[in-house]
């Protein structure tokens, strides 16, 4: 319907000249031209133009819920999203384990980099070799750099995700040969995101780590583990790696509710912790990048872009940024966001957040639009 709606404008603006009574064949040529042009514009919209002679073989994702496309469906954990209303705007209105109403940031990156429409979960038993060739997610919602975090959430620890990646490499070699597998591994883009749960599900929620570390020491431990994980990926053949920083965790709807007072303000202490982590991570990644041969390691800023959206929602076509769409939007996430939540909004595209922690599909898309051009410059 959208193409038909645009068709008259295309016809009117066409440079093909008509006599007062144009021939049927001329009219059909213009119509076909306009349909082709409209289709091309629509299908190419939003896809990142990569440098010439550059293509991305696959997308491989590690870390937490913003990159988990369904691995937690297949493990014993309370951190799941494989039930309605999660996935209500995904293909077939199917809850897949993604913590959103539709696609998550892993899917959006995969599409914008011209790889595929969405990124499957590695543990999905229906996954096929063609899926492996273009990338999968090893991420697990609830995971973090701190080993204690995944004990709290019963998620897949990063070292285990790395073991899954080694299994994946073995499958590529068996199915496609050693050289083809090496080409896929070296020409893929790797995304890592794993700090948010360390703060909101661990450090600021339970006393154990606070009794052992002040916030600077804790961040130092997290950053060392992040750098170590990147080094491990590099040893296995990764050459283009994006490490996402911490979100403005103090502005997540759930943290506004729990620690933001009666007015549900952003929690300054939490945001400062995230800022410290990000500044330390940037410094260490810059040093690391200079020491890894034939590799590009990029810091993916998620803090500042999300904060800009939160503070100026109208600029990005949004209406609500202080609560999620699911239920009341101020506390619901995971099992608390369910089909019995009667106040779930009717239009998630107006909300930055889907639940009280995770962005909506539109929120992720707006974020990726902001950061992808700079990431491409850093990687290629």
Coordinates of C-alpha atoms in Angstrom, one line a residue:
X1 CA 0.0 0.0 0.0
X2 CA 2.9 2.4 0.8
X3 CA 4.4 1.9 -2.7
X4 CA 1.0 2.6 -4.4
X5 CA 0.6 5.7 -2.3
X6 CA 3.9 7.0 -3.4
X7 CA 3.4 6.1 -7.1
X8 CA 1.5 9.3 -8.2
X9 CA 4.2 11.5 -6.9
X10 CA 6.8 9.5 -8.8
X11 CA 4.7 9.7 -12.0
X12 CA 4.3 13.5 -11.7
X13 CA 8.0 14.0 -11.1
X14 CA 9.0 11.7 -13.9
X15 CA 11.2 13.2 -16.6
X16 CA 9.6 11.0 -19.3
X17 CA 7.5 13.4 -21.4
X18 CA 3.9 12.7 -22.3
X19 CA 1.7 13.8 -25.1
X20 CA -1.8 14.8 -24.0
X21 CA -2.8 11.2 -24.7
X22 CA 0.1 9.0 -23.7
X23 CA 0.4 5.5 -25.1
X24 CA -0.4 2.6 -22.8
X25 CA 3.2 1.3 -23.2
X26 CA 4.7 4.7 -22.1
X27 CA 2.4 4.8 -19.0
X28 CA 3.4 1.3 -18.1
X29 CA 7.1 2.1 -18.4
X30 CA 6.7 5.0 -16.1
X31 CA 4.7 2.9 -13.6
X32 CA 7.3 0.1 -13.7
X33 CA 10.1 2.5 -13.3
X34 CA 8.4 4.2 -10.3
X35 CA 7.7 0.8 -8.7
X36 CA 11.3 -0.2 -9.1
X37 CA 12.6 3.1 -7.7
X38 CA 10.2 3.0 -4.8
X39 CA 11.1 -0.6 -4.0
X40 CA 14.8 0.2 -4.2
X41 CA 14.5 3.2 -1.9
X42 CA 12.4 1.2 0.6
X43 CA 14.6 -1.9 0.6
X44 CA 17.8 0.1 0.9
X45 CA 16.7 2.5 3.6
X46 CA 18.7 2.2 6.8
X47 CA 21.4 -0.1 5.5
X48 CA 24.9 1.2 6.1
X49 CA 27.0 1.9 3.1
X50 CA 30.3 0.1 3.8
X51 CA 33.6 1.2 2.2
X52 CA 34.3 -0.1 -1.3
X53 CA 35.7 -3.7 -1.5
X54 CA 34.5 -4.3 2.1
X55 CA 31.9 -6.8 3.2
X56 CA 31.0 -8.3 6.5
X57 CA 30.9 -12.1 6.5
X58 CA 29.1 -12.6 9.8
X59 CA 28.0 -11.0 13.0
X60 CA 29.1 -12.7 16.3
X61 CA 27.7 -11.5 19.6
X62 CA 28.8 -12.1 23.2
X63 CA 27.6 -10.9 26.5
X64 CA 24.2 -10.0 28.0
X65 CA 20.5 -9.4 27.2
X66 CA 20.9 -6.6 24.6
X67 CA 22.7 -9.2 22.5
X68 CA 21.0 -12.4 23.6
X69 CA 18.7 -13.5 20.8
X70 CA 17.3 -16.5 22.7
X71 CA 20.1 -18.6 24.2
X72 CA 18.5 -18.4 27.7
X73 CA 15.6 -20.3 26.3
X74 CA 17.7 -23.5 26.5
X75 CA 19.3 -23.2 29.9
X76 CA 18.0 -23.3 33.5
X77 CA 17.6 -19.6 34.5
X78 CA 14.9 -17.2 35.7
X79 CA 16.2 -14.6 33.2
X80 CA 13.9 -15.4 30.3
X81 CA 11.8 -13.6 27.8
X82 CA 10.2 -16.5 25.8
X83 CA 6.6 -15.6 26.6
X84 CA 4.2 -12.8 25.6
X85 CA 4.1 -9.9 25.4
X86 CA 7.8 -10.2 24.5
X87 CA 8.2 -10.6 20.8
X88 CA 4.8 -9.1 20.0
X89 CA 6.2 -7.1 17.1
X90 CA 8.7 -9.8 16.0
X91 CA 8.1 -11.9 12.9
X92 CA 5.0 -13.9 13.4
X93 CA 4.4 -12.1 16.7
X94 CA 6.6 -14.8 18.3
X95 CA 8.3 -14.5 21.7
X96 CA 11.8 -15.7 20.9
X97 CA 13.7 -15.0 24.1
X98 CA 14.7 -11.5 23.0
X99 CA 14.1 -8.9 25.7
X100 CA 12.1 -6.5 23.5
X101 CA 8.9 -6.2 21.6
X102 CA 10.8 -7.1 18.4
X103 CA 14.4 -7.0 17.3
X104 CA 17.2 -6.2 19.7
X105 CA 20.4 -4.4 19.0
X106 CA 22.2 -7.5 17.7
X107 CA 19.6 -7.9 15.0
X108 CA 19.7 -4.3 14.1
X109 CA 23.5 -4.3 13.7
X110 CA 23.3 -7.4 11.6
X111 CA 20.8 -5.8 9.2
X112 CA 22.4 -2.4 9.0
X113 CA 25.8 -4.0 8.2
X114 CA 24.1 -5.9 5.3
X115 CA 24.6 -9.4 6.8
X116 CA 21.0 -10.6 7.5
X117 CA 17.6 -9.7 8.9
X118 CA 18.2 -11.1 12.4
X119 CA 20.8 -12.9 14.4
X120 CA 19.9 -16.4 15.6
X121 CA 20.8 -17.8 19.0
X122 CA 23.7 -20.4 18.9
X123 CA 21.8 -22.8 21.2
X124 CA 18.7 -22.8 19.0
X125 CA 18.4 -26.5 18.0
X126 CA 16.9 -25.6 14.6
X127 CA 20.0 -23.6 13.5
X128 CA 21.5 -24.6 10.2
X129 CA 24.9 -24.4 8.6
X130 CA 23.8 -21.4 6.5
X131 CA 22.9 -19.6 9.7
X132 CA 26.4 -20.3 11.2
X133 CA 28.1 -18.9 8.1
X134 CA 26.6 -15.5 8.6
X135 CA 26.8 -15.4 12.4
X136 CA 25.0 -16.1 15.6
X137 CA 24.7 -14.8 19.2
X138 CA 26.4 -16.6 22.1
X139 CA 25.1 -13.9 24.6
X140 CA 23.1 -14.8 27.6
X141 CA 20.7 -12.4 29.4
X142 CA 22.0 -11.7 32.9
X143 CA 25.6 -12.3 32.1
X144 CA 28.4 -10.0 33.2
X145 CA 32.2 -9.7 33.4
X146 CA 32.1 -10.5 37.1
X147 CA 31.8 -14.3 37.6
X148 CA 29.5 -13.6 40.6
X149 CA 27.0 -11.9 38.4
X150 CA 26.3 -15.0 36.4
X151 CA 26.0 -17.1 39.6
X152 CA 23.3 -14.6 40.8
X153 CA 21.4 -14.8 37.5
X154 CA 22.1 -18.4 36.5
X155 CA 23.2 -17.2 33.1
X156 CA 25.9 -18.4 30.7
X157 CA 29.3 -17.0 31.9
X158 CA 31.6 -15.3 29.3
X159 CA 34.2 -18.1 29.5
X160 CA 31.5 -20.6 28.6
X161 CA 30.3 -18.3 25.8
X162 CA 33.9 -18.4 24.6
X163 CA 33.8 -22.3 24.7
X164 CA 30.6 -22.1 22.6
X165 CA 32.5 -20.0 20.1
X166 CA 35.3 -22.6 19.9
X167 CA 32.6 -25.2 19.2
X168 CA 31.2 -22.9 16.5
X169 CA 34.6 -22.6 14.8
X170 CA 34.8 -26.4 14.8
X171 CA 31.5 -26.7 13.1
X172 CA 32.5 -24.1 10.5
X173 CA 35.7 -26.1 9.7
X174 CA 33.8 -29.4 9.4
X175 CA 31.0 -28.0 7.2
X176 CA 33.0 -25.6 5.1
X177 CA 36.6 -26.4 5.2
X178 CA 39.5 -24.8 7.1
X179 CA 40.1 -21.9 4.7
X180 CA 36.5 -20.9 4.4
X181 CA 36.1 -21.1 8.1
X182 CA 39.2 -18.9 8.6
X183 CA 37.8 -16.4 6.1
X184 CA 34.5 -16.2 8.0
X185 CA 36.2 -15.7 11.4
X186 CA 38.6 -13.0 10.2
X187 CA 36.0 -11.0 8.3
X188 CA 33.3 -11.0 10.9
X189 CA 32.4 -8.2 13.2
X190 CA 32.3 -9.1 16.9
X191 CA 30.1 -7.3 19.5
X192 CA 30.6 -7.6 23.2
X193 CA 28.3 -6.1 25.9
X194 CA 28.5 -7.3 29.5
X195 CA 28.7 -4.6 32.2
X196 CA 25.2 -3.6 33.0
X197 CA 24.2 -6.6 35.1
X198 CA 27.5 -6.3 37.1
X199 CA 26.1 -3.1 38.4
X200 CA 22.3 -3.5 38.6
X201 CA 22.1 -7.2 39.4
X202 CA 25.2 -7.4 41.5
X203 CA 27.2 -4.5 42.9
X204 CA 24.3 -2.1 43.8
X205 CA 21.9 -4.9 44.7
X206 CA 23.9 -7.3 46.9
X207 CA 26.5 -6.4 49.5
X208 CA 29.1 -9.0 48.7
X209 CA 31.1 -7.0 46.1
X210 CA 30.6 -3.7 47.9
X211 CA 32.3 -5.2 51.0
X212 CA 35.3 -6.3 48.8
X213 CA 35.7 -3.4 46.4
X214 CA 35.1 0.4 46.3
X215 CA 33.6 1.4 43.0
X216 CA 36.9 2.3 41.3
X217 CA 38.4 -1.0 42.3
X218 CA 35.3 -2.9 41.1
X219 CA 35.5 -1.1 37.7
X220 CA 39.1 -1.9 37.4
X221 CA 38.3 -5.6 37.9
X222 CA 35.5 -5.4 35.3
X223 CA 37.7 -3.6 32.7
X224 CA 40.6 -6.1 33.1
X225 CA 38.2 -8.9 32.5
X226 CA 36.7 -7.1 29.4
X227 CA 40.2 -6.7 28.0
X228 CA 41.1 -10.3 28.7
X229 CA 38.0 -11.4 26.9
X230 CA 38.9 -9.3 23.8
X231 CA 42.4 -10.8 23.9
X232 CA 40.9 -14.3 24.0
X233 CA 38.7 -13.5 20.9
X234 CA 41.7 -12.2 19.1
X235 CA 43.6 -15.4 19.8
X236 CA 40.8 -17.3 18.2
X237 CA 40.9 -15.2 15.0
X238 CA 38.7 -12.2 15.7
X239 CA 40.0 -9.1 13.9
X240 CA 37.1 -6.5 14.2
X241 CA 35.8 -6.2 17.7
X242 CA 33.3 -3.7 19.1
X243 CA 33.1 -3.5 22.9
X244 CA 29.9 -1.7 24.1
X245 CA 30.2 0.4 27.2
X246 CA 27.8 0.6 30.1
X247 CA 24.4 2.1 29.7
X248 CA 23.3 5.2 31.7
X249 CA 22.1 2.6 34.3
X250 CA 20.8 5.3 36.7
X251 CA 18.2 6.3 34.1
X252 CA 16.8 2.8 33.5
X253 CA 13.2 2.8 34.5
X254 CA 13.7 0.1 37.1
X255 CA 16.5 2.1 38.8
X256 CA 14.6 5.3 38.7
X257 CA 11.8 3.4 40.6
X258 CA 14.1 1.7 43.1
X259 CA 16.6 4.4 43.9
X260 CA 15.3 7.6 42.2
X261 CA 13.0 8.9 44.9
X262 CA 9.4 9.9 44.7
X263 CA 10.0 11.8 41.5
X264 CA 11.9 8.8 39.9
X265 CA 14.9 10.9 38.9
X266 CA 18.0 9.4 37.2
X267 CA 20.2 8.0 40.0
X268 CA 23.4 10.0 39.8
X269 CA 25.5 7.5 41.8
X270 CA 24.7 4.7 39.3
X271 CA 25.4 6.9 36.3
X272 CA 28.8 8.0 37.7
X273 CA 29.7 4.3 38.2
X274 CA 28.9 3.6 34.5
X275 CA 30.8 6.7 33.4
X276 CA 33.9 5.6 35.3
X277 CA 33.7 2.1 33.8
X278 CA 33.4 3.6 30.3
X279 CA 36.3 6.0 30.7
X280 CA 38.5 3.2 32.1
X281 CA 37.4 0.9 29.3
X282 CA 38.2 3.4 26.6
X283 CA 41.7 3.9 27.9
X284 CA 42.5 0.2 28.1
X285 CA 40.9 -0.6 24.7
X286 CA 43.1 2.1 23.1
X287 CA 46.2 0.5 24.5
X288 CA 45.0 -2.9 23.5
X289 CA 44.2 -1.9 20.0
X290 CA 47.8 -0.7 19.4
X291 CA 49.2 -4.1 20.5
X292 CA 47.0 -6.4 18.5
X293 CA 48.3 -7.0 15.0
X294 CA 46.0 -6.6 11.9
X295 CA 43.1 -5.9 14.2
X296 CA 40.6 -3.1 14.9
X297 CA 39.1 -2.8 18.4
X298 CA 36.4 -0.1 18.8
X299 CA 34.6 1.2 21.8
X300 CA 30.9 1.3 21.2
X301 CA 29.4 4.3 23.1
X302 CA 25.9 3.5 24.4
X303 CA 25.9 5.8 27.4
X304 CA 25.8 9.2 25.7
X305 CA 23.5 8.3 22.8
X306 CA 20.9 6.8 25.1
X307 CA 21.2 9.8 27.5
X308 CA 20.6 12.1 24.6
X309 CA 17.5 10.2 23.6
X310 CA 16.3 10.1 27.2
X311 CA 16.7 13.9 27.6
X312 CA 15.3 14.9 24.2
X313 CA 12.7 12.3 23.2
X314 CA 10.8 14.5 20.8
X315 CA 13.9 15.0 18.7
X316 CA 13.9 11.3 18.0
X317 CA 10.2 10.9 17.5
X318 CA 9.6 9.4 20.9
X319 CA 7.2 10.3 23.7
X320 CA 8.2 8.3 26.8
X321 CA 11.7 7.6 28.1
X322 CA 11.3 7.3 31.8
X323 CA 9.3 4.1 31.8
X324 CA 8.8 1.1 29.6
X325 CA 5.8 0.0 27.5
X326 CA 5.2 -3.3 29.3
X327 CA 2.8 -3.1 32.3
X328 CA 3.3 0.0 34.3
X329 CA 6.8 0.3 32.8
X330 CA 8.4 1.2 36.1
X331 CA 9.4 -2.2 37.5
X332 CA 8.4 -5.0 35.1
X333 CA 11.2 -7.0 33.4
X334 CA 11.7 -10.7 32.6
X335 CA 8.9 -12.8 34.3
X336 CA 7.2 -9.7 35.7
X337 CA 6.6 -8.5 32.1
X338 CA 3.9 -11.0 31.1
X339 CA 0.6 -11.4 29.3
X340 CA -1.3 -10.5 32.5
X341 CA 0.1 -7.0 32.5
X342 CA -3.1 -5.1 31.7
X343 CA -1.6 -1.6 31.2
X344 CA 1.0 -2.5 28.5
X345 CA 1.0 0.3 25.9
X346 CA -0.5 -0.1 22.5
X347 CA 2.3 1.6 20.6
X348 CA 5.9 0.6 21.7
X349 CA 7.4 2.7 18.9
X350 CA 6.7 5.8 21.1
X351 CA 8.7 4.4 24.0
X352 CA 12.5 4.2 24.3
X353 CA 12.2 1.2 26.6
X354 CA 10.1 -1.9 26.1
X355 CA 10.3 -3.1 29.7
X356 CA 11.9 -1.4 32.7
X357 CA 15.4 -2.3 31.6
X358 CA 15.5 -3.0 27.9
X359 CA 14.9 -0.7 24.9
X360 CA 12.2 -1.2 22.4
X361 CA 12.9 -2.2 18.8
X362 CA 12.5 1.4 17.8
X363 CA 14.8 2.5 20.6
X364 CA 17.5 0.1 19.4
X365 CA 17.1 1.3 15.8
X366 CA 17.4 5.0 16.9
X367 CA 20.6 4.1 18.9
X368 CA 22.2 2.2 16.0
X369 CA 21.5 5.1 13.6
X370 CA 23.5 7.3 15.9
X371 CA 26.6 5.2 16.4
X372 CA 27.0 3.0 13.3
X373 CA 28.7 5.5 11.0
X374 CA 31.5 6.1 13.6
X375 CA 31.8 2.4 14.3
X376 CA 32.3 1.6 10.6
X377 CA 35.0 4.3 10.4
X378 CA 36.7 2.7 13.3
X379 CA 36.5 -0.9 12.0
X380 CA 37.3 -0.5 8.3

